[in-house]
Each structure stands twice: as C-alpha cells, then as structure tokens.
Amino acid sequence: MILEFENCDLRYDVQSVCLLFFPREPFSEEQGKRLKVSLFSDCAEALFLWNGRSFREQEPFDPQEFDSVRTVVKRAVYQVLRQATGKDSAWGIVTGIRPANLYEKLFSRFGADARRIFEERYFVSPEKTDLCVSVLQGRKKAVSLLEKESSSLYISVPFCPSRCRYCSFVSASTEREGNILPAYIDLLCAEIEEKTRRAEREMMPVVTVYVGGGTPTVLDETLLEKLLRKIQACVLRRFSVHEYTFEAGRPDTLTEAKLALLARYGVTRLSVNPQTLNNRVLETIGRKHTAEDFFRAYTLAETYPFVLNTDLIAGLQDDTFASFQRTVDGLTALSPGNITMHTLYLKRAADIGAAEIGRKIAEGTQASRMVEYAEKTLPEKGYFPYYLYRQKNTLENLENVGYAREGEECRYNIYMMDDLQQVYGAGAGAVTKILLPGGVRRECNTKFAYNYVKDRS
Ligand code: SF4
C-alpha cells in the first residue's frame, strides 16, 4: 500500500489503522492501493484509491477540543477504509496496548459521557467498552492495596522442554541448550542477590515475586531447590512478600517432588497451562504433553494451597470453535482461581510460516467467536476480568484478558501491566523498570540465555 501525506506525517498511526483492514500489508510496494492523508487547519481528509474506486472522508478538527491531531487523522482513515472494505474492528481506532487506561482517562475527563465518546469517536464496540469498564472495576481493589514505594522482583528462567510452534518469546529449548542451565542458575542467583540489595538500597521493598520464562519448572529438583533457596534468603527473609508466583506452564515439567519444593519454599501462586484441551491441537502446536498430562499435573497441584492459574489461547492452529468451547468449559469445571485468555499472537520468532499466518488471518471469525465465548462464559462462571492488554499481530486484532475469582487476582500482573510499581528484573530477557516522575526508565538485560551466561561468566 502506498501512503502519502500532506501537511503531516503520522505514518505509524496511519499504518496501525491500515493493518486492521489489510493485515500484514506491505507499505512499500505498489498493490493498487493508495491512501492519501491531508491535514488542514480545520479538518483531516483521507482519500483511498482502490480497485479503480475512490473513497473520501473528512473529519472536522477543532484544536480547542480534546481530540489530538493523531486521533482525528486515525478517525478519518478508519472511516474511509471501513467504507471501502465493509469491515469493522471491535476496538475501532484504539490500537494501543492498554485500552482500559484510555477509557479511564476519558472517564476522568468526561464522566458518564466517556462511554459515548469511546463508542462514537473511537468506534469501540459496546461489548469491548463493557470489558474495559469491568476490567477497571476488577482491578480496583488490587490498586487500592498497592503500597507506595514498593517493588516487584521478576526472575526469568527462559528455558522450555521444547519450543511451541507459536512461541514468540526468546525461550531456549532444554533439548538444545540444557547444558548451560547449571551455569545460568548460578549467575541468576548472583543477580537476584544484586537486585534485591539494590531494592533495599533504593528503599523499594519487594512485595511481589514473579518467576516466569520460559517454564521455570523445567529445572531439575537440584537446580530448582537452589533457585528457591536463593529467593528465600534474598527476598522472603529480607522483605514482607505478599505474593509469590511461579510459572509451571508446561504440565509435563511438574512432578510431585517439585510441587512439594515449591510449597515448602513459600510459593503462593502457580500457573499450569494447557493452552487447549484438544490433544490434536496440542500436537500441532508442538507441545509435548496431552490434555491428560495437564489434568494429572493440575490434580497434583490442587493438593497444595496455591492459587492456581490456567492459560488458554484462542485461535490456535487447527482448533475449532467447538473444541475451544470444550477447553473453556473444561477449565471452568476445574474452578482455578485464575483463567487467562490469550489470543494467538504471531511474531517473527514464531515457527509458523508467513503463509500459515496469512491463512489464519484470512480465516476470519473463528478467533473472534472464541474470544466472545470466553468473555461471555467466564463471568457467568464467577470470574471477573481484571487485566487486559493487546499486542500487534494478534489474530483479528483481539485482546488478552486475565480473569479471577474474587480475591484471587494476581497483583503483580496489574502493577506490572500499568507501570504502577517499580520492577527489578533478573535473568536473560528481564527488564528492570524504574519509575520516574515523567515516565519509566527501562534497563534491559541481554535477551538470550546463552549470551547471559557468556557475558557474565
Ligand atoms: S511454553 Fe511458552 S515460553 Fe515455552 S516454548 Fe511454549 S510458548 Fe514459548
């Protein structure tokens, strides 16, 4: 698609709206589509030429009003592309990561009028507006409990037994890089020591701990205990921690002995993730476990007093609406404290080819139907949404939503997502986020475990 600009160059914003209608469209080659965006003193105009037809839309602009130029231009482009394609997007022109925060800002400025503005000026569907309202309500309690001048510690163990085909993380497979695990854990323990001393020095006591990855339970019992012991010595004995989460994403990495260790060393939350309960889909996406393995691991985990989380993904390759429904129903029947619904997100790092991505996107409504089903069913089963985020390259421009039962929400997820709390990161790929008056300063560790070991040894 060719983009032309007159009196403005909001390339990124215009592209983000174009991608809603023409996913993965190249912007540099002639494709018979030409979009010209012009900005005048009182209006923005979008002119779209495609298939020998032209579509034009003008958006009046009053600089005294709340709208930024960016919003007005996006609105003009959205309307002209909607007219040309006959398509719509449930999130309208809201393309950012945290739509609920935008709604909150509108609400603090316009009160009850926020809903009308969200739906009429940002073109957000009533269902997604309801979702934002529910998320803001759902996270209220956790936000009110946030201690000022406190922090979280994020510990990264970016290893998994094998790579899922859709994986967009930098996780290394233990099949290929398992030999560096002992050195990695030694260096990670040293960094935990360093980061917790820093938190103490900066008078930012650590109150939540999150061990993610990867699949941290891929560690054998000896390495796992070494890591847990370090966390106990540096964090639990030094600070008053109220939430300690450990990801056990792959059920096939959990054993009775590992669960006993996690409980003994004070873990309070555990994530056991099937992603789907359909064995055929599990095989297609390269997870080397079955739904039965998940049920076995979950039943074992249930014998400990952890708050359990289970993740599922809408739009997985070869999944169908009926099978997704069975996954949602199967998980709610287990009644975990949290259910996190993701929509398939495809990044370059994912081992799914471009043709496959194109096919998935062209398939259309399946992911939307799945997400709709989950968003309707989970509240009916007693779960409320409490965090919400969106990513680029997500099927059908959909969202990820964390659901919890009353009092079982993960505070780390809320604080981290909305940059409400300082985060100290340890391990490959971890990010330390320092809150400053004007924003957040990010200190990023090297991404890959191999380089982490090489650089720190
Ligand atoms: S379990 Fe998660 S981090 Fe590991 S390979 Fe699969 S998607 Fe990637």
mmCIF file of C-alpha atoms in Angstrom, residues 130-416:
data_model
loop_
_atom_site.group_PDB
_atom_site.id
_atom_site.type_symbol
_atom_site.label_atom_id
_atom_site.label_comp_id
_atom_site.label_asym_id
_atom_site.label_seq_id
_atom_site.Cartn_x
_atom_site.Cartn_y
_atom_site.Cartn_z
ATOM 1 C CA ASP A 130 -18.170 -3.068 28.743
ATOM 2 C CA LEU A 131 -14.996 -5.127 29.001
ATOM 3 C CA CYS A 132 -12.909 -2.011 29.759
ATOM 4 C CA VAL A 133 -15.403 -0.884 32.391
ATOM 5 C CA SER A 134 -15.343 -4.348 34.011
ATOM 6 C CA VAL A 135 -11.533 -4.505 33.979
ATOM 7 C CA LEU A 136 -11.279 -1.104 35.689
ATOM 8 C CA GLN A 137 -13.737 -2.303 38.292
ATOM 9 C CA GLY A 138 -11.973 -5.667 38.641
ATOM 10 C CA ARG A 139 -8.541 -4.227 39.330
ATOM 11 C CA LYS A 140 -9.762 -1.529 41.733
ATOM 12 C CA LYS A 141 -9.160 -3.498 44.915
ATOM 13 C CA ALA A 142 -5.620 -4.553 43.962
ATOM 14 C CA VAL A 143 -4.766 -0.975 43.009
ATOM 15 C CA SER A 144 -6.064 0.277 46.351
ATOM 16 C CA LEU A 145 -3.805 -2.252 48.125
ATOM 17 C CA LEU A 146 -0.671 -1.066 46.338
ATOM 18 C CA GLU A 147 1.896 0.172 48.832
ATOM 19 C CA LYS A 148 3.672 3.311 47.694
ATOM 20 C CA GLU A 149 7.444 2.933 47.416
ATOM 21 C CA SER A 150 7.325 -0.826 46.972
ATOM 22 C CA SER A 151 8.556 -3.043 44.163
ATOM 23 C CA SER A 152 8.260 -6.383 42.387
ATOM 24 C CA LEU A 153 11.007 -8.794 41.507
ATOM 25 C CA TYR A 154 10.775 -10.584 38.173
ATOM 26 C CA ILE A 155 13.010 -13.632 37.759
ATOM 27 C CA SER A 156 13.457 -15.061 34.302
ATOM 28 C CA VAL A 157 14.144 -18.711 33.543
ATOM 29 C CA PRO A 158 13.840 -18.692 29.742
ATOM 30 C CA PHE A 159 14.031 -22.442 29.101
ATOM 31 C CA CYS A 160 11.343 -24.881 27.994
ATOM 32 C CA PRO A 161 11.367 -28.612 27.279
ATOM 33 C CA SER A 162 10.789 -27.801 23.579
ATOM 34 C CA ARG A 163 9.579 -24.804 21.573
ATOM 35 C CA CYS A 164 5.876 -24.354 20.913
ATOM 36 C CA ARG A 165 5.354 -23.539 17.251
ATOM 37 C CA TYR A 166 3.668 -20.229 18.034
ATOM 38 C CA CYS A 167 6.217 -19.143 20.662
ATOM 39 C CA SER A 168 7.244 -15.506 20.404
ATOM 40 C CA PHE A 169 9.477 -15.491 23.492
ATOM 41 C CA VAL A 170 13.205 -15.981 23.500
ATOM 42 C CA SER A 171 12.918 -19.189 25.472
ATOM 43 C CA ALA A 172 15.603 -21.800 24.747
ATOM 44 C CA SER A 173 14.764 -25.453 24.438
ATOM 45 C CA THR A 174 16.476 -27.666 27.012
ATOM 46 C CA GLU A 175 16.838 -30.273 24.270
ATOM 47 C CA ARG A 176 19.355 -27.943 22.649
ATOM 48 C CA GLU A 177 20.695 -25.672 25.401
ATOM 49 C CA GLY A 178 20.030 -27.607 28.597
ATOM 50 C CA ASN A 179 23.785 -27.934 29.190
ATOM 51 C CA ILE A 180 24.053 -24.244 30.193
ATOM 52 C CA LEU A 181 21.314 -24.486 32.832
ATOM 53 C CA PRO A 182 23.619 -25.043 35.860
ATOM 54 C CA ALA A 183 25.774 -22.026 34.931
ATOM 55 C CA TYR A 184 22.646 -19.993 34.182
ATOM 56 C CA ILE A 185 21.135 -20.692 37.604
ATOM 57 C CA ASP A 186 24.403 -19.764 39.378
ATOM 58 C CA LEU A 187 24.539 -16.447 37.545
ATOM 59 C CA LEU A 188 20.830 -15.851 38.068
ATOM 60 C CA CYS A 189 21.245 -16.399 41.813
ATOM 61 C CA ALA A 190 24.058 -13.831 41.823
ATOM 62 C CA GLU A 191 21.837 -11.328 40.033
ATOM 63 C CA ILE A 192 18.947 -11.959 42.458
ATOM 64 C CA GLU A 193 21.353 -11.067 45.260
ATOM 65 C CA GLU A 194 22.458 -7.931 43.389
ATOM 66 C CA LYS A 195 18.933 -6.770 42.508
ATOM 67 C CA THR A 196 17.494 -7.333 45.971
ATOM 68 C CA ARG A 197 20.372 -5.410 47.550
ATOM 69 C CA ARG A 198 19.630 -2.625 45.127
ATOM 70 C CA ALA A 199 15.919 -2.667 46.042
ATOM 71 C CA GLU A 200 16.951 -2.366 49.677
ATOM 72 C CA ARG A 201 19.378 0.470 48.947
ATOM 73 C CA GLU A 202 16.757 2.318 46.935
ATOM 74 C CA MET A 203 14.236 1.745 49.738
ATOM 75 C CA MET A 204 11.863 -0.114 47.438
ATOM 76 C CA PRO A 205 10.942 -3.237 49.394
ATOM 77 C CA VAL A 206 9.985 -6.186 47.211
ATOM 78 C CA VAL A 207 6.376 -7.191 47.879
ATOM 79 C CA THR A 208 5.622 -9.425 44.896
ATOM 80 C CA VAL A 209 7.834 -12.024 43.241
ATOM 81 C CA TYR A 210 7.170 -13.499 39.816
ATOM 82 C CA VAL A 211 9.254 -16.328 38.416
ATOM 83 C CA GLY A 212 8.491 -16.647 34.711
ATOM 84 C CA GLY A 213 10.113 -17.662 31.476
ATOM 85 C CA GLY A 214 10.023 -19.986 29.717
ATOM 86 C CA THR A 215 8.940 -22.709 32.022
ATOM 87 C CA PRO A 216 10.877 -22.393 35.297
ATOM 88 C CA THR A 217 9.698 -25.839 36.446
ATOM 89 C CA VAL A 218 11.813 -27.317 33.662
ATOM 90 C CA LEU A 219 14.674 -27.166 36.215
ATOM 91 C CA ASP A 220 15.539 -30.469 37.825
ATOM 92 C CA GLU A 221 14.947 -30.734 41.552
ATOM 93 C CA THR A 222 18.506 -29.797 42.488
ATOM 94 C CA LEU A 223 18.572 -26.612 40.417
ATOM 95 C CA LEU A 224 15.029 -25.763 41.389
ATOM 96 C CA GLU A 225 15.865 -26.009 45.071
ATOM 97 C CA LYS A 226 18.990 -23.898 44.579
ATOM 98 C CA LEU A 227 16.899 -21.132 42.998
ATOM 99 C CA LEU A 228 14.128 -21.381 45.591
ATOM 100 C CA ARG A 229 16.639 -21.273 48.411
ATOM 101 C CA LYS A 230 18.212 -18.141 46.963
ATOM 102 C CA ILE A 231 14.833 -16.432 46.656
ATOM 103 C CA GLN A 232 14.039 -17.395 50.216
ATOM 104 C CA ALA A 233 17.316 -15.975 51.530
ATOM 105 C CA CYS A 234 17.382 -12.774 49.469
ATOM 106 C CA VAL A 235 13.711 -11.913 49.257
ATOM 107 C CA LEU A 236 11.434 -13.753 51.669
ATOM 108 C CA ARG A 237 13.741 -13.299 54.650
ATOM 109 C CA ARG A 238 14.500 -9.670 53.817
ATOM 110 C CA PHE A 239 11.102 -8.288 52.784
ATOM 111 C CA SER A 240 7.491 -8.827 53.590
ATOM 112 C CA VAL A 241 6.292 -10.507 50.384
ATOM 113 C CA HIS A 242 2.550 -10.940 49.901
ATOM 114 C CA GLU A 243 2.504 -12.715 46.543
ATOM 115 C CA TYR A 244 4.937 -15.239 45.065
ATOM 116 C CA THR A 245 4.111 -16.636 41.651
ATOM 117 C CA PHE A 246 5.860 -19.469 39.866
ATOM 118 C CA GLU A 247 5.114 -20.409 36.275
ATOM 119 C CA ALA A 248 4.811 -24.108 35.558
ATOM 120 C CA GLY A 249 3.490 -23.501 32.047
ATOM 121 C CA ARG A 250 4.202 -26.978 30.703
ATOM 122 C CA PRO A 251 2.325 -29.539 32.784
ATOM 123 C CA ASP A 252 4.826 -32.216 31.713
ATOM 124 C CA THR A 253 7.528 -30.484 33.788
ATOM 125 C CA LEU A 254 5.659 -30.868 37.089
ATOM 126 C CA THR A 255 6.352 -33.705 39.480
ATOM 127 C CA GLU A 256 5.190 -34.361 42.986
ATOM 128 C CA ALA A 257 8.679 -33.636 44.320
ATOM 129 C CA LYS A 258 8.868 -30.254 42.537
ATOM 130 C CA LEU A 259 5.434 -29.256 43.811
ATOM 131 C CA ALA A 260 6.471 -30.131 47.339
ATOM 132 C CA LEU A 261 9.585 -27.954 46.949
ATOM 133 C CA LEU A 262 7.578 -25.001 45.610
ATOM 134 C CA ALA A 263 5.184 -25.228 48.546
ATOM 135 C CA ARG A 264 7.983 -25.661 51.105
ATOM 136 C CA TYR A 265 9.767 -22.546 49.855
ATOM 137 C CA GLY A 266 6.716 -20.322 50.079
ATOM 138 C CA VAL A 267 5.294 -20.092 46.541
ATOM 139 C CA THR A 268 1.688 -18.863 46.729
ATOM 140 C CA ARG A 269 0.576 -18.938 43.098
ATOM 141 C CA LEU A 270 1.205 -21.453 40.354
ATOM 142 C CA SER A 271 0.430 -21.302 36.666
ATOM 143 C CA VAL A 272 -0.280 -24.641 34.965
ATOM 144 C CA ASN A 273 -1.189 -24.037 31.346
ATOM 145 C CA PRO A 274 -2.823 -26.389 28.914
ATOM 146 C CA GLN A 275 -3.499 -23.663 26.250
ATOM 147 C CA THR A 276 -6.039 -26.124 24.803
ATOM 148 C CA LEU A 277 -7.569 -29.395 25.969
ATOM 149 C CA ASN A 278 -7.545 -30.787 22.427
ATOM 150 C CA ASN A 279 -4.753 -33.363 22.002
ATOM 151 C CA ARG A 280 -4.636 -32.968 18.230
ATOM 152 C CA VAL A 281 -4.117 -29.208 18.569
ATOM 153 C CA LEU A 282 -1.503 -29.734 21.296
ATOM 154 C CA GLU A 283 0.419 -31.940 18.895
ATOM 155 C CA THR A 284 0.100 -29.451 16.046
ATOM 156 C CA ILE A 285 1.456 -26.590 18.138
ATOM 157 C CA GLY A 286 4.430 -28.655 19.301
ATOM 158 C CA ARG A 287 3.659 -29.020 22.995
ATOM 159 C CA LYS A 288 4.865 -32.377 24.072
ATOM 160 C CA HIS A 289 2.085 -33.116 26.514
ATOM 161 C CA THR A 290 -1.526 -34.187 26.349
ATOM 162 C CA ALA A 291 -4.680 -32.894 27.985
ATOM 163 C CA GLU A 292 -4.461 -35.912 30.319
ATOM 164 C CA ASP A 293 -0.967 -34.760 31.410
ATOM 165 C CA PHE A 294 -2.456 -31.369 32.211
ATOM 166 C CA PHE A 295 -5.264 -32.883 34.288
ATOM 167 C CA ARG A 296 -2.758 -35.042 36.151
ATOM 168 C CA ALA A 297 -0.485 -32.072 36.943
ATOM 169 C CA TYR A 298 -3.441 -29.881 37.893
ATOM 170 C CA THR A 299 -4.873 -32.512 40.243
ATOM 171 C CA LEU A 300 -1.492 -32.861 41.934
ATOM 172 C CA ALA A 301 -1.081 -29.080 42.239
ATOM 173 C CA GLU A 302 -4.554 -28.809 43.735
ATOM 174 C CA THR A 303 -3.407 -30.763 46.770
ATOM 175 C CA TYR A 304 -1.284 -27.738 47.772
ATOM 176 C CA PRO A 305 -2.634 -24.369 48.914
ATOM 177 C CA PHE A 306 -1.551 -22.497 45.744
ATOM 178 C CA VAL A 307 -3.825 -20.105 43.893
ATOM 179 C CA LEU A 308 -3.859 -21.816 40.509
ATOM 180 C CA ASN A 309 -3.878 -20.124 37.145
ATOM 181 C CA THR A 310 -4.536 -21.791 33.800
ATOM 182 C CA ASP A 311 -3.877 -20.172 30.419
ATOM 183 C CA LEU A 312 -5.739 -20.853 27.204
ATOM 184 C CA ILE A 313 -5.283 -19.475 23.703
ATOM 185 C CA ALA A 314 -7.990 -18.550 21.204
ATOM 186 C CA GLY A 315 -7.190 -19.058 17.525
ATOM 187 C CA LEU A 316 -4.637 -21.876 17.763
ATOM 188 C CA GLN A 317 -3.799 -23.645 14.550
ATOM 189 C CA ASP A 318 -6.295 -26.463 13.797
ATOM 190 C CA ASP A 319 -8.503 -25.535 16.751
ATOM 191 C CA THR A 320 -12.220 -25.213 16.107
ATOM 192 C CA PHE A 321 -14.868 -23.204 17.851
ATOM 193 C CA ALA A 322 -16.418 -26.358 19.343
ATOM 194 C CA SER A 323 -13.074 -27.568 20.661
ATOM 195 C CA PHE A 324 -12.281 -24.130 22.105
ATOM 196 C CA GLN A 325 -15.661 -24.192 23.861
ATOM 197 C CA ARG A 326 -14.735 -27.569 25.365
ATOM 198 C CA THR A 327 -11.456 -26.071 26.613
ATOM 199 C CA VAL A 328 -13.210 -23.130 28.291
ATOM 200 C CA ASP A 329 -15.832 -25.425 29.799
ATOM 201 C CA GLY A 330 -13.216 -27.971 30.890
ATOM 202 C CA LEU A 331 -11.147 -25.313 32.658
ATOM 203 C CA THR A 332 -14.062 -23.619 34.391
ATOM 204 C CA ALA A 333 -15.188 -27.054 35.626
ATOM 205 C CA LEU A 334 -11.843 -27.309 37.459
ATOM 206 C CA SER A 335 -12.517 -23.932 39.054
ATOM 207 C CA PRO A 336 -8.975 -22.499 39.235
ATOM 208 C CA GLY A 337 -8.516 -19.109 40.931
ATOM 209 C CA ASN A 338 -7.422 -17.525 37.633
ATOM 210 C CA ILE A 339 -8.044 -18.191 33.967
ATOM 211 C CA THR A 340 -6.059 -16.144 31.491
ATOM 212 C CA MET A 341 -7.357 -15.988 27.964
ATOM 213 C CA HIS A 342 -4.880 -15.107 25.259
ATOM 214 C CA THR A 343 -5.483 -14.642 21.575
ATOM 215 C CA LEU A 344 -2.882 -16.154 19.275
ATOM 216 C CA TYR A 345 -0.146 -13.647 18.692
ATOM 217 C CA LEU A 346 2.290 -14.176 15.865
ATOM 218 C CA LYS A 347 5.685 -12.642 15.825
ATOM 219 C CA ARG A 348 8.615 -13.342 13.557
ATOM 220 C CA ALA A 349 10.214 -15.539 16.207
ATOM 221 C CA ALA A 350 7.245 -17.902 15.951
ATOM 222 C CA ASP A 351 7.942 -21.040 13.971
ATOM 223 C CA ILE A 352 4.828 -20.641 11.841
ATOM 224 C CA GLY A 353 5.410 -19.577 8.261
ATOM 225 C CA ALA A 354 4.073 -16.418 6.668
ATOM 226 C CA ALA A 355 1.655 -18.438 4.532
ATOM 227 C CA GLU A 356 0.205 -20.023 7.656
ATOM 228 C CA ILE A 357 -0.149 -16.623 9.308
ATOM 229 C CA GLY A 358 -1.922 -15.303 6.226
ATOM 230 C CA ARG A 359 -4.252 -18.288 6.204
ATOM 231 C CA LYS A 360 -5.075 -17.853 9.903
ATOM 232 C CA ILE A 361 -5.846 -14.197 9.447
ATOM 233 C CA ALA A 362 -7.932 -14.840 6.349
ATOM 234 C CA GLU A 363 -9.940 -17.478 8.223
ATOM 235 C CA GLY A 364 -11.701 -14.592 9.862
ATOM 236 C CA THR A 365 -14.282 -15.012 12.510
ATOM 237 C CA GLN A 366 -13.131 -18.126 14.432
ATOM 238 C CA ALA A 367 -10.871 -16.281 16.894
ATOM 239 C CA SER A 368 -13.496 -13.558 17.437
ATOM 240 C CA ARG A 369 -16.168 -16.178 18.139
ATOM 241 C CA MET A 370 -13.847 -17.949 20.544
ATOM 242 C CA VAL A 371 -12.974 -14.759 22.417
ATOM 243 C CA GLU A 372 -16.647 -13.788 22.539
ATOM 244 C CA TYR A 373 -17.491 -17.180 24.008
ATOM 245 C CA ALA A 374 -14.798 -16.942 26.688
ATOM 246 C CA GLU A 375 -15.728 -13.350 27.574
ATOM 247 C CA LYS A 376 -19.369 -14.327 27.989
ATOM 248 C CA THR A 377 -18.846 -17.648 29.761
ATOM 249 C CA LEU A 378 -16.151 -16.770 32.292
ATOM 250 C CA PRO A 379 -18.177 -14.029 34.063
ATOM 251 C CA GLU A 380 -21.166 -16.398 34.129
ATOM 252 C CA LYS A 381 -18.975 -18.887 35.991
ATOM 253 C CA GLY A 382 -17.920 -16.377 38.638
ATOM 254 C CA TYR A 383 -14.743 -14.932 37.067
ATOM 255 C CA PHE A 384 -14.215 -11.195 36.647
ATOM 256 C CA PRO A 385 -11.773 -9.616 34.201
ATOM 257 C CA TYR A 386 -9.009 -7.678 35.950
ATOM 258 C CA TYR A 387 -6.306 -7.056 33.421
ATOM 259 C CA LEU A 388 -6.372 -6.542 29.735
ATOM 260 C CA TYR A 389 -3.730 -5.922 27.133
ATOM 261 C CA ARG A 390 -3.389 -6.020 23.396
ATOM 262 C CA GLN A 391 -0.484 -6.764 21.106
ATOM 263 C CA LYS A 392 0.222 -6.077 17.482
ATOM 264 C CA ASN A 393 -0.113 -9.067 15.138
ATOM 265 C CA THR A 394 -2.791 -10.680 17.259
ATOM 266 C CA LEU A 395 -5.416 -12.578 15.301
ATOM 267 C CA GLU A 396 -8.284 -10.327 14.341
ATOM 268 C CA ASN A 397 -6.851 -7.523 16.427
ATOM 269 C CA LEU A 398 -8.157 -9.176 19.592
ATOM 270 C CA GLU A 399 -7.072 -8.992 23.215
ATOM 271 C CA ASN A 400 -5.671 -10.936 26.177
ATOM 272 C CA VAL A 401 -7.645 -10.866 29.399
ATOM 273 C CA GLY A 402 -6.846 -12.115 32.890
ATOM 274 C CA TYR A 403 -9.877 -13.391 34.830
ATOM 275 C CA ALA A 404 -10.012 -14.213 38.524
ATOM 276 C CA ARG A 405 -12.336 -15.287 41.225
ATOM 277 C CA GLU A 406 -12.937 -12.701 43.940
ATOM 278 C CA GLY A 407 -9.742 -12.077 45.916
ATOM 279 C CA GLU A 408 -7.598 -14.396 43.751
ATOM 280 C CA GLU A 409 -6.276 -11.885 41.207
ATOM 281 C CA CYS A 410 -2.547 -11.645 40.588
ATOM 282 C CA ARG A 411 -1.439 -8.244 41.831
ATOM 283 C CA TYR A 412 1.895 -8.430 40.016
ATOM 284 C CA ASN A 413 0.083 -8.625 36.650
ATOM 285 C CA ILE A 414 -1.880 -5.464 37.365
ATOM 286 C CA TYR A 415 1.025 -3.434 38.743
ATOM 287 C CA MET A 416 3.420 -4.503 36.017
#
